[in-house]
Short mmCIF file of C-alpha atoms in Angstrom, two decimals:
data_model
loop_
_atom_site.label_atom_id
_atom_site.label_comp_id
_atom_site.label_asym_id
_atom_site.label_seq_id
_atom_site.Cartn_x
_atom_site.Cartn_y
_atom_site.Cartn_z
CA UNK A 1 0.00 0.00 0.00
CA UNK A 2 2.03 2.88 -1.29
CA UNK A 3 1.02 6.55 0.09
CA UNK A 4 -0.55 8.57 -2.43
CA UNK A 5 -2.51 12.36 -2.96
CA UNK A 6 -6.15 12.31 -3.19
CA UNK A 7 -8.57 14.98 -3.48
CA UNK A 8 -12.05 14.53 -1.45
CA UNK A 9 -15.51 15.68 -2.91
CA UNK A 10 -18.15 14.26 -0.44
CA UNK A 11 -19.05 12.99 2.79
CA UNK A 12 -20.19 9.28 3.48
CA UNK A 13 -22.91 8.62 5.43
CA UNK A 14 -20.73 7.16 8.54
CA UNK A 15 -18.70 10.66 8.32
CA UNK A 16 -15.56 8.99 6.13
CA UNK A 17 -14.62 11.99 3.15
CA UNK A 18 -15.15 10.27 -0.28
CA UNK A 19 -12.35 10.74 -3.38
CA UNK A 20 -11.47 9.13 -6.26
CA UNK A 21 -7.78 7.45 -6.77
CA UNK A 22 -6.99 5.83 -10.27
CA UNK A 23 -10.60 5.86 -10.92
CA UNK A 24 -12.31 4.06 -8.23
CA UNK A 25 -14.19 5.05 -4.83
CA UNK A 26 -12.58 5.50 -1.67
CA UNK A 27 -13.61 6.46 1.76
CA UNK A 28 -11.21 7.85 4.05
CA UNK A 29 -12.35 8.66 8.00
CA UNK A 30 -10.97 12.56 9.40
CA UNK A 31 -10.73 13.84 6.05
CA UNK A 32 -13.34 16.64 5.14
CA UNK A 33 -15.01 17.39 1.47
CA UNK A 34 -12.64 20.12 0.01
CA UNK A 35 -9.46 18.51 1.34
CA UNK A 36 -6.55 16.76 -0.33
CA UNK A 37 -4.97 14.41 1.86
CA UNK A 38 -2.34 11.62 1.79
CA UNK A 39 -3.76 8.15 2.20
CA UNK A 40 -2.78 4.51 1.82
CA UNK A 41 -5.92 2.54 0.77
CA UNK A 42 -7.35 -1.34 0.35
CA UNK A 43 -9.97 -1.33 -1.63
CA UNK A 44 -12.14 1.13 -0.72
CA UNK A 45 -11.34 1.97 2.56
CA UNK A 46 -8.24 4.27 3.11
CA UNK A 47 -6.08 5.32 5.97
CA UNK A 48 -5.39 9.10 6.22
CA UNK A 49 -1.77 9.73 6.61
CA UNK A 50 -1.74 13.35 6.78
CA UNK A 51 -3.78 16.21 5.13
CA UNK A 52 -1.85 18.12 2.08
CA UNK A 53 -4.23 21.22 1.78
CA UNK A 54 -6.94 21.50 4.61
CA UNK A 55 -10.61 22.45 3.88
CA UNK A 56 -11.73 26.08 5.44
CA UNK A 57 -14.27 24.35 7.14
CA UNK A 58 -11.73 22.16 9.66
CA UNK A 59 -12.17 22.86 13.07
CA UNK A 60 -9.88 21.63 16.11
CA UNK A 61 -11.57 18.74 18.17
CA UNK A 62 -12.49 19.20 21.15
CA UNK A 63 -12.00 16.05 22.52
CA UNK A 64 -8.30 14.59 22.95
CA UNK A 65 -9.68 10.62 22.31
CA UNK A 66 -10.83 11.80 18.84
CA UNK A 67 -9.77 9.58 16.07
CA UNK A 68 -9.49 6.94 18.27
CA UNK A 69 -12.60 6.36 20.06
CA UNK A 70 -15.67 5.61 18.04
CA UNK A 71 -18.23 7.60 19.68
CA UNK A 72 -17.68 10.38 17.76
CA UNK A 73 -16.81 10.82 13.44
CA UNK A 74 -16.71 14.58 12.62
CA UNK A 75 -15.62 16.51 15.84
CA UNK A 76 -12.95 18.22 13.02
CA UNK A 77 -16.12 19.80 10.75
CA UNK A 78 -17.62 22.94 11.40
CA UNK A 79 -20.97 22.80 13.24
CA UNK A 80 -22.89 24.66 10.57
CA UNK A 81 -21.45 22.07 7.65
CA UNK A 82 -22.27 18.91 10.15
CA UNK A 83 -26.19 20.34 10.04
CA UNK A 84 -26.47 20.59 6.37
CA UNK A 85 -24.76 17.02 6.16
CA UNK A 86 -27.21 15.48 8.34
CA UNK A 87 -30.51 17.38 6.52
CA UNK A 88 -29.03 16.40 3.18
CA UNK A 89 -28.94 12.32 4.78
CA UNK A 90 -32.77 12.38 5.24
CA UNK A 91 -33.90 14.06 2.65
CA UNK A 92 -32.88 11.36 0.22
CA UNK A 93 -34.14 8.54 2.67
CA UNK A 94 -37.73 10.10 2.27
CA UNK A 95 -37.95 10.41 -0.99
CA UNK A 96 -36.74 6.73 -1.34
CA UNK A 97 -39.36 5.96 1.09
CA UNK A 98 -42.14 7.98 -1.18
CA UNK A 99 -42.79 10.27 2.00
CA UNK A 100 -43.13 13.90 0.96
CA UNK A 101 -42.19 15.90 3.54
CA UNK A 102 -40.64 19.47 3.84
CA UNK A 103 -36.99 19.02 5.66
CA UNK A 104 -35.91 21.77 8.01
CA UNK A 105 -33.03 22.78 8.76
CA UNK A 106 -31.07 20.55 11.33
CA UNK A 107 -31.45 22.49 15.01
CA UNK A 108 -28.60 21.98 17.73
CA UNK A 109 -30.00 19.72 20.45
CA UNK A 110 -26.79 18.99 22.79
CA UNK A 111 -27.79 21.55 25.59
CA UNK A 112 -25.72 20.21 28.36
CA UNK A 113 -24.83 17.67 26.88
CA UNK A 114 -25.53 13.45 26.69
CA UNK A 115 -27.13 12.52 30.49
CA UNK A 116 -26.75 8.75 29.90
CA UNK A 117 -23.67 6.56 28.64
CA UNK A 118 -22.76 2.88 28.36
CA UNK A 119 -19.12 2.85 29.20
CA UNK A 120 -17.40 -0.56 28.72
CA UNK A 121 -15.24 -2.74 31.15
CA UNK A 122 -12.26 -4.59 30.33
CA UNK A 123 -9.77 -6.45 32.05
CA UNK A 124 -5.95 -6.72 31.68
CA UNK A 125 -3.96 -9.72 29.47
CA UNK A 126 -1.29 -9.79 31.79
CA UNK A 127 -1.02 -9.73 35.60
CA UNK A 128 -0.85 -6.82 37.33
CA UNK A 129 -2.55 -4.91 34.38
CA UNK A 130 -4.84 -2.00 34.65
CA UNK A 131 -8.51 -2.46 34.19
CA UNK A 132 -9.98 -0.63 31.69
CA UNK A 133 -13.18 1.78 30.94
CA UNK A 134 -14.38 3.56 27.87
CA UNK A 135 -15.96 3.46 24.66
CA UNK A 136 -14.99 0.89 21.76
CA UNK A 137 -12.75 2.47 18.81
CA UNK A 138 -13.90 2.42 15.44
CA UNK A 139 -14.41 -0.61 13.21
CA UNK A 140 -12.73 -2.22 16.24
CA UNK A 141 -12.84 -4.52 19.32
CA UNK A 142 -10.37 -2.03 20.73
CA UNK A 143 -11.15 -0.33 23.86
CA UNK A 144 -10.47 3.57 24.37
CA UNK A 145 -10.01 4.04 28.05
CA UNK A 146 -11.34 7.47 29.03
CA UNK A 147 -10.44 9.83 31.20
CA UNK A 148 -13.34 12.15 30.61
CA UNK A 149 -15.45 12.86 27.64
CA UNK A 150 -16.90 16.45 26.80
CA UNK A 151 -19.71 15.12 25.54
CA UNK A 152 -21.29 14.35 28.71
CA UNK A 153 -23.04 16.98 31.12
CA UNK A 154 -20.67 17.59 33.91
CA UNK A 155 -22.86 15.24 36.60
CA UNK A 156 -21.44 12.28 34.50
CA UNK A 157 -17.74 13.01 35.24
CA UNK A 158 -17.05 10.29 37.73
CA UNK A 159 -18.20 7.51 35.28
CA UNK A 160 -15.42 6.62 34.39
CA UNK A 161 -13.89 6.08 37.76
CA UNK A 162 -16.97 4.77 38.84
CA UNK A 163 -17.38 1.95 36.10
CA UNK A 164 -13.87 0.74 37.01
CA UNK A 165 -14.17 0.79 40.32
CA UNK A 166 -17.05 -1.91 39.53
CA UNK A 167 -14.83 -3.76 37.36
CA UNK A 168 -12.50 -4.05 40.27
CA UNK A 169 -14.90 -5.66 42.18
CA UNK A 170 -15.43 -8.37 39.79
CA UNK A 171 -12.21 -8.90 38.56
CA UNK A 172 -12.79 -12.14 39.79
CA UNK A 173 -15.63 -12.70 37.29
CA UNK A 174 -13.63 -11.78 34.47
CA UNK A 175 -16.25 -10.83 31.99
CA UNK A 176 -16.53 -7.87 29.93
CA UNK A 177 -19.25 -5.51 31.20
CA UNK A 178 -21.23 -2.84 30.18
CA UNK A 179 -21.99 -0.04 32.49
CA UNK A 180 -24.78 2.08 31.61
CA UNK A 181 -24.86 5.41 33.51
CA UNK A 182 -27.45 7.84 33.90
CA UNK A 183 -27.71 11.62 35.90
CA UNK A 184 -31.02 11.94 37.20
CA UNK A 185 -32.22 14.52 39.37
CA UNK A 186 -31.61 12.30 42.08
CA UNK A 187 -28.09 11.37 41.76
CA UNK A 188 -26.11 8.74 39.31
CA UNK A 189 -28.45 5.85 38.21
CA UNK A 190 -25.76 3.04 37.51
CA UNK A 191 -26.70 -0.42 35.98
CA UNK A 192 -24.46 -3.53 35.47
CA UNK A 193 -24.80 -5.85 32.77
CA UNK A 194 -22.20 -9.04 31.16
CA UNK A 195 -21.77 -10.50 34.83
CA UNK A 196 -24.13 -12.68 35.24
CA UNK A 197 -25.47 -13.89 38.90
CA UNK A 198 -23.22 -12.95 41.38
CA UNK A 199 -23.02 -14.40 45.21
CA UNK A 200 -23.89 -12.56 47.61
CA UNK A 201 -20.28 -11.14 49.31
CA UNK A 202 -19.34 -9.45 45.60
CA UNK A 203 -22.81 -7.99 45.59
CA UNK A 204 -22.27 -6.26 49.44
CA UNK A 205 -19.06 -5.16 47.63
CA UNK A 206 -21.08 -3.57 45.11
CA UNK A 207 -23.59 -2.25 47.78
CA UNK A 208 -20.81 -0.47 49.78
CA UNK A 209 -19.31 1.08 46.57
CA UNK A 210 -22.79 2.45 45.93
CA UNK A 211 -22.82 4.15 48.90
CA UNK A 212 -19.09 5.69 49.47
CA UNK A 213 -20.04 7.19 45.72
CA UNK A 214 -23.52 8.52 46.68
CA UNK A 215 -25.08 6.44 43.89
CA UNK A 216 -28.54 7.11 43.57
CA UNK A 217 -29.45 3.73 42.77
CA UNK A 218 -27.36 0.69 41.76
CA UNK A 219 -28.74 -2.35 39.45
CA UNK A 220 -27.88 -5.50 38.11
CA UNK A 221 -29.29 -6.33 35.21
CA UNK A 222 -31.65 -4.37 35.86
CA UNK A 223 -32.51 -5.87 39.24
CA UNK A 224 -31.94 -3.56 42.15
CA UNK A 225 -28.65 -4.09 44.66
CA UNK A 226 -29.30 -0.72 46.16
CA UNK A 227 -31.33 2.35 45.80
CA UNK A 228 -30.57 5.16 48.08
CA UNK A 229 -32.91 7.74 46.25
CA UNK A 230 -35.68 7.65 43.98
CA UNK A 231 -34.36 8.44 40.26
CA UNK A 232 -36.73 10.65 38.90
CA UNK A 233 -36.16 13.14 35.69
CA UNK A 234 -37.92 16.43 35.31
CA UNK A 235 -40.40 17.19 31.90
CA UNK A 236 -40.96 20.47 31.95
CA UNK A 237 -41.97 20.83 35.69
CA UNK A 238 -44.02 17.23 35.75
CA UNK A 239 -41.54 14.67 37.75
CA UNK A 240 -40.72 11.22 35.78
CA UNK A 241 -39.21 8.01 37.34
CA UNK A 242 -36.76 6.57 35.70
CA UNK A 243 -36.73 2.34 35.47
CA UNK A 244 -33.23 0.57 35.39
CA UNK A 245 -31.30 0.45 32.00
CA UNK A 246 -34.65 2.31 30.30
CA UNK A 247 -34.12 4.29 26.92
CA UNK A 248 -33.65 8.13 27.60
CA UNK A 249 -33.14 10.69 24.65
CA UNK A 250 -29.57 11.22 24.88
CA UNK A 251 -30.01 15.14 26.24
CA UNK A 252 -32.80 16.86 27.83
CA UNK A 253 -32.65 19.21 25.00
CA UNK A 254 -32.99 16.86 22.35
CA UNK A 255 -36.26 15.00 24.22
CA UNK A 256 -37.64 18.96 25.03
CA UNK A 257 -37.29 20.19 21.63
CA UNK A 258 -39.01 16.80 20.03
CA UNK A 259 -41.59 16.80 23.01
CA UNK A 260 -42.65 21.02 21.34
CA UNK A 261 -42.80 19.34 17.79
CA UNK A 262 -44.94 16.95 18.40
CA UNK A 263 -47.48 19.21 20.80
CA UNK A 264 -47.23 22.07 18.02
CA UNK A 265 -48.13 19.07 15.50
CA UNK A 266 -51.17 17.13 17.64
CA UNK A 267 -52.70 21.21 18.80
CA UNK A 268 -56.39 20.72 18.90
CA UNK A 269 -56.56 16.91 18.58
CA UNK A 270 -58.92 15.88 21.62
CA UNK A 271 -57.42 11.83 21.58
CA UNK A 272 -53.76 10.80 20.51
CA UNK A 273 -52.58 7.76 21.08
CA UNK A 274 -48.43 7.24 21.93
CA UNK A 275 -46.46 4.34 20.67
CA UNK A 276 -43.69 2.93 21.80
CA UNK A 277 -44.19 5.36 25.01
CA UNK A 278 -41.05 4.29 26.88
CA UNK A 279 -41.25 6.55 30.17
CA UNK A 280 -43.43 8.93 28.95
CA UNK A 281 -41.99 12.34 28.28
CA UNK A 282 -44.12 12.69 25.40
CA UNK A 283 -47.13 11.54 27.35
CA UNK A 284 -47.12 13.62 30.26
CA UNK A 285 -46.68 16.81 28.58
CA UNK A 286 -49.38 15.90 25.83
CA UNK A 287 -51.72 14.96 29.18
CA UNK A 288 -51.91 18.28 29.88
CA UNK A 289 -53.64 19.10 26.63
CA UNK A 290 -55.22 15.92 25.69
CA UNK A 291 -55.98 12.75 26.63
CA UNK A 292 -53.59 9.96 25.82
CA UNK A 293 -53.36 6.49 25.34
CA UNK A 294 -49.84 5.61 26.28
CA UNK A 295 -48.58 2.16 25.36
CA UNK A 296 -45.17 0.25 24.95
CA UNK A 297 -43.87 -3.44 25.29
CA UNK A 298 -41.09 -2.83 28.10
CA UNK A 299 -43.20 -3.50 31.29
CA UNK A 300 -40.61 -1.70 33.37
CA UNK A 301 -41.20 1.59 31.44
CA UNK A 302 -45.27 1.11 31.93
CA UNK A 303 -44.82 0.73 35.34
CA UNK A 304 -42.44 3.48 35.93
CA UNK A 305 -45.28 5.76 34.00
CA UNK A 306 -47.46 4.68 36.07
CA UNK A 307 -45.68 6.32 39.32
CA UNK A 308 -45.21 9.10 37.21
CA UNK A 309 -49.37 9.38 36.62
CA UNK A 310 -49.60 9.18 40.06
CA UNK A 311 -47.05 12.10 40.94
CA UNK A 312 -48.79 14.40 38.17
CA UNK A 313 -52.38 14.78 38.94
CA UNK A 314 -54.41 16.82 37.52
CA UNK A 315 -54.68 17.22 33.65
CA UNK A 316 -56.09 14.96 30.69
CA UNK A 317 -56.41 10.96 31.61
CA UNK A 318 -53.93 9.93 30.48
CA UNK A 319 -53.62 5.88 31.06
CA UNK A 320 -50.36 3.61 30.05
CA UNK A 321 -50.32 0.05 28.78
CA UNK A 322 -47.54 -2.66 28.22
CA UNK A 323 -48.55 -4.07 24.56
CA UNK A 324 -46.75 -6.10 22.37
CA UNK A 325 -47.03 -3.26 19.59
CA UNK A 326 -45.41 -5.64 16.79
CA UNK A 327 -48.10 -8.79 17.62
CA UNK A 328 -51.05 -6.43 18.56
CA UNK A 329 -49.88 -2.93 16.53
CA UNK A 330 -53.88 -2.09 16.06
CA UNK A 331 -54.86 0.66 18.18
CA UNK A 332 -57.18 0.27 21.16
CA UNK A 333 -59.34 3.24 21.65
CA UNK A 334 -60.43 2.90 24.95
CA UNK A 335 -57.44 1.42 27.57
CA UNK A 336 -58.36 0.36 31.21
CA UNK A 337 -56.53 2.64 33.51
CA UNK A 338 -52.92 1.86 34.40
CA UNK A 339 -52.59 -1.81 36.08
CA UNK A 340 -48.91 -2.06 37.44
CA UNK A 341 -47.69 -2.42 33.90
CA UNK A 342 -50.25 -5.40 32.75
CA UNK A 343 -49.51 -7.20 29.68
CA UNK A 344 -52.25 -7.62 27.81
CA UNK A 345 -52.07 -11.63 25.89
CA UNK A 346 -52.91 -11.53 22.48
CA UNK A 347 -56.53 -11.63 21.49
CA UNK A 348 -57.91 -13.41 18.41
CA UNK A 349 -58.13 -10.89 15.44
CA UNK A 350 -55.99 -7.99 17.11
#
């Protein structure tokens, strides 16, 4: 693979610059439309080596781990380019999917930044190694231990620490692990999965480092070990509890700004019905203009709606149901009122 000069026209989908050398397609991560760069390639991947002539449009990182870790692919383009790229990316999809729909422009959504991350556990090769904690690099098995990430809002800075300080624990177990972490209102939400059952003296080891890092709650696999507070989240004023290991929109900001669409969209509608609900924070701020039929097929998000009901009165009904939305996807007008998360068994014909 001999180094050579090659100009770059486009952006990929996955954020890799695309060029032509000797007449065929290459893609080329870190390199920007605009640039020239020197690559080796294989096939139609490519390596960037260094760039030759850089775009206007290259910004510095602002993360040190970039390049190397895979959570992020275009911390080097300007924020205003990155927003056009990602409105040009759907409107093609739509029209492929015969949906006609106007596109807007792309709005900034990171606020504070990400509230949750899954940060991943590994242990050493040799003795006397350090156990690791970070994200996964790209196109890779390889694990970028982390420090810190500026992604994150600032409550999530111990994760790090905190999800190797777990893997500590188990070294003895000796099985990758996934960490998910989550800043509540309440504290750090922490949940442990890739161990498997664990007896009971490495779980009072768990317990214990729950407490000496104020933890709000501590899970495994999604089954409680401790919980010293309540983890609730915030919609707009209306208090949410959070089940273990549940799907959150990545920022508040994000979830707030899709929560407005979606009420400026449904104004007037006396009925709407909310699939694939997870913990409601489309529900309970619809509920306060119209009543709502909330339904999804993880029982521990139904149930955790239905506290959040509870905490909220006042406003629309607004009742929650764990449905299998794939086997039963045909919408029930009228629900019961929230029953501790009830899954309904499939009737003939729905």
């Amino acid at each position: 693979m001999n180094p050579e000069a090659v100009t770059f026209t486009a952006m990929g989908p996955r954020g890799d610059g695309i060029g032509m050398a000797e007449g065929h397609r290459v893609h080329v991560p870190f390199v920007l439309p605009g640039e020239t760069a020197r690559i080796t390639r294989e096939g139609e991947r490519g390596t960037l080596l260094d760039i030759v002539e850089a775009s206007p449009d290259r910004v510095p990182p602002p993360c040190p781990h970039f390049t190397r870790c895979g959570g992020c692919a275009v911390q080097h383009w300007a924020g205003d380019r990155i927003a056009e790229w990602k409105r040009e990316r759907v409107a093609p999809a739509l029209r492929r999917a015969k949906v006609e729909a106007e596109v807007l422009p792309a709005r900034d959504a990171h606020g504070a930044g990400r509230r949750r991350a899954t940060l991943h556990v590994r242990y050493p090769k040799m003795p006397g190694g350090r156990i690791e904690a970070g994200f996964m690099q790209a196109r890779s098995h390889a694990l970028v231990e982390l420090d810190s990430c500026p992604l994150l809002v600032r409550a999530l800075a111990p994760a790090p620490e905190i999800a190797r300080d777990i893997g500590h624990i188990l070294r003895g177990v000796a099985k990758p692990l996934d960490i998910q972490v989550t800043a509540c209102e309440s504290g750090l939400d922490c949940d442990i999965r890739g161990s498997g059952p664990l007896v009971d003296g490495l779980r009072q080891k768990l317990v214990a480092l729950a407490r000496a890092r104020a933890l709000a709650r501590l899970t495994l696999h999604g089954a409680r070990l401790v919980e010293a507070r309540v983890p609730v989240l915030t919609f707009d004023g209306l208090t949410a509890y959070l089940p273990p290991g549940s799907f959150l929109q990545a920022t508040a900001e994000a979830e707030a700004m899709l929560a407005g669409v979606a009420l400026e969209a449904l104004k007037g509608a006396k009925h709407v019905a909310d699939l694939f609900c997870g913990l409601g924070p489309f529900a309970l701020r619809l509920a306060r203009h119209m009543k709502v039929s909330a339904m999804d097929s993880d029982k521990g998000a139904i149930e955790a709606l239905g506290r959040s009901i509870r905490a909220n009165p006042g406003g629309k009904p607004l009742v929650a149901q764990a449905r299998d939305l794939f086997r039963r996807p045909r919408f029930v007008p009228e629900l019961k009122p929230f029953d501790a998360g009830l899954m309904d068994p499939p009737r003939q014909g729905a």
